[in-house]
Short mmCIF file of C-alpha atoms in Angstrom, two decimals:
data_model
loop_
_atom_site.label_atom_id
_atom_site.label_comp_id
_atom_site.label_asym_id
_atom_site.label_seq_id
_atom_site.Cartn_x
_atom_site.Cartn_y
_atom_site.Cartn_z
CA MET A 1 37.48 -9.57 -1.46
CA PHE A 2 38.67 -12.10 1.33
CA THR A 3 42.08 -13.80 0.40
CA TYR A 4 44.31 -16.90 1.39
CA ARG A 5 46.50 -14.12 2.77
CA ASP A 6 43.95 -13.00 4.91
CA ILE A 7 43.35 -16.42 6.13
CA LYS A 8 46.71 -16.98 7.05
CA MET A 9 46.89 -13.73 8.92
CA ILE A 10 43.99 -15.00 11.18
CA LEU A 11 45.46 -18.65 11.31
CA ASP A 12 48.79 -17.14 12.84
CA GLN A 13 47.01 -15.37 15.44
CA MET A 14 45.25 -18.14 16.46
CA LYS A 15 45.80 -20.17 19.75
CA PRO A 16 47.18 -23.79 19.52
CA GLU A 17 43.98 -25.23 20.82
CA HIS A 18 41.96 -23.52 18.11
CA LEU A 19 44.00 -24.80 15.43
CA ASP A 20 43.26 -28.32 16.63
CA GLN A 21 39.43 -27.72 15.74
CA PRO A 22 37.60 -29.17 12.73
CA ALA A 23 37.62 -26.54 9.84
CA GLN A 24 33.85 -25.80 9.12
CA VAL A 25 32.03 -23.45 6.66
CA PHE A 26 29.13 -21.44 8.00
CA MET A 27 26.82 -20.93 4.94
CA SER A 28 24.16 -18.40 5.47
CA GLN A 29 20.87 -19.65 5.76
CA PRO A 30 17.40 -18.10 4.43
CA ASP A 31 15.42 -19.05 7.81
CA GLY A 32 16.59 -17.62 10.75
CA ASP A 33 14.48 -19.83 12.67
CA LYS A 34 16.53 -22.94 12.41
CA PRO A 35 20.09 -23.72 13.54
CA VAL A 36 22.78 -23.44 10.84
CA PRO A 37 24.11 -26.27 9.85
CA LEU A 38 27.79 -25.99 10.06
CA CYS A 39 29.47 -28.11 6.72
CA PRO A 40 32.84 -29.77 7.49
CA VAL A 41 36.05 -28.80 5.09
CA ILE A 42 37.05 -32.15 3.86
CA GLY A 43 39.60 -30.86 1.32
CA PHE A 44 41.88 -28.03 0.48
CA HIS A 45 43.31 -28.26 -3.22
CA THR A 46 43.00 -26.65 -6.85
CA ILE A 47 39.80 -26.91 -8.37
CA GLU A 48 41.51 -29.08 -11.29
CA TYR A 49 42.26 -31.60 -8.61
CA PHE A 50 38.77 -32.08 -7.30
CA VAL A 51 36.96 -32.11 -10.38
CA ALA A 52 39.09 -34.21 -12.79
CA GLY A 53 42.62 -33.39 -14.26
CA SER A 54 45.84 -33.99 -15.38
CA GLU A 55 46.13 -37.47 -13.62
CA THR A 56 43.09 -38.60 -15.35
CA GLY A 57 43.79 -37.02 -18.88
CA GLU A 58 39.69 -35.98 -18.57
CA GLU A 59 38.57 -32.38 -19.34
CA CYS A 60 38.13 -30.50 -16.15
CA GLN A 61 34.37 -29.88 -15.07
CA LYS A 62 33.80 -26.45 -15.45
CA THR A 63 33.23 -24.19 -12.46
CA ARG A 64 32.11 -20.72 -11.88
CA SER A 65 34.05 -18.07 -9.68
CA SER A 66 32.32 -15.71 -7.41
CA GLU A 67 35.25 -13.47 -8.72
CA ASP A 68 34.46 -12.89 -12.19
CA ASN A 69 32.21 -15.61 -13.21
CA GLU A 70 35.05 -17.61 -14.89
CA HIS A 71 36.65 -21.02 -14.74
CA HIS A 72 40.01 -20.99 -13.43
CA PRO A 73 41.28 -24.72 -12.60
CA GLU A 74 44.38 -23.62 -11.23
CA HIS A 75 42.45 -21.66 -7.97
CA TYR A 76 43.07 -23.26 -4.85
CA VAL A 77 39.57 -23.96 -2.92
CA PHE A 78 38.02 -25.29 0.28
CA LEU A 79 35.91 -28.32 -0.52
CA ALA A 80 33.10 -28.72 1.98
CA ASP A 81 30.89 -31.57 2.52
CA GLU A 82 27.37 -29.35 2.04
CA ASN A 83 25.07 -31.91 3.87
CA PRO A 84 27.04 -34.05 6.18
CA PHE A 85 23.73 -34.99 8.21
CA ALA A 86 21.24 -37.83 7.82
CA GLU A 87 17.79 -37.13 7.18
CA ASP A 88 17.09 -36.38 10.96
CA GLY A 89 20.08 -33.59 11.00
CA ALA A 90 21.63 -35.36 13.41
CA ILE A 91 24.03 -37.94 12.19
CA ALA A 92 27.40 -36.64 10.95
CA TYR A 93 29.96 -39.11 9.11
CA ASP A 94 33.61 -39.04 8.08
CA LEU A 95 33.59 -38.87 4.31
CA MET A 96 37.02 -40.54 4.16
CA THR A 97 36.19 -43.78 6.38
CA GLY A 98 32.13 -43.46 6.30
CA GLU A 99 32.66 -43.80 10.14
CA ALA A 100 29.43 -42.48 11.78
CA ILE A 101 30.84 -39.72 14.05
CA TYR A 102 27.49 -38.48 15.93
CA GLY A 103 27.91 -38.97 19.51
CA LYS A 104 31.65 -39.49 19.54
CA ASN A 105 32.48 -37.05 22.05
CA LYS A 106 29.08 -37.54 24.13
CA LYS A 107 28.59 -39.36 27.24
CA LYS A 108 26.55 -42.56 26.64
CA GLU A 109 22.85 -41.67 27.65
CA VAL A 110 20.90 -44.60 26.73
CA GLU A 111 17.69 -43.62 28.72
CA ASN A 112 17.32 -40.22 27.36
CA ASN A 113 18.87 -41.13 23.69
CA GLU A 114 15.78 -40.52 21.34
CA PHE A 115 18.19 -42.19 18.45
CA HIS A 116 19.10 -45.55 20.56
CA ASP A 117 16.49 -47.65 18.65
CA THR A 118 17.58 -46.39 15.15
CA PHE A 119 21.52 -46.25 16.33
CA PRO A 120 22.39 -48.36 19.13
CA GLU A 121 25.46 -47.78 20.76
#
């Protein structure tokens, strides 16, 4: 089983420029003919923190661990956005602000931008 200690060892060996990259999750896909969407990590905390918990007094939604099939609200997990793309598969957005980030680091190409009519720059 891969542990947070394993992750820490890898992080400790990474170059500074790699540590500034967005954290993403690579989910295996059954269709090898399509590009695999990388899901952004949008949080890291306990299960209890993400699904309800001590702050609200509500009962915590049950989860099922891949380790033993049990609910462990005290375990730490990465929260990933499983579908950060629009229906056309191209538009990513910031979950905290709602701001579209498609094209954020892309050169403005109005002539060849197939989404210009839908998403004007």
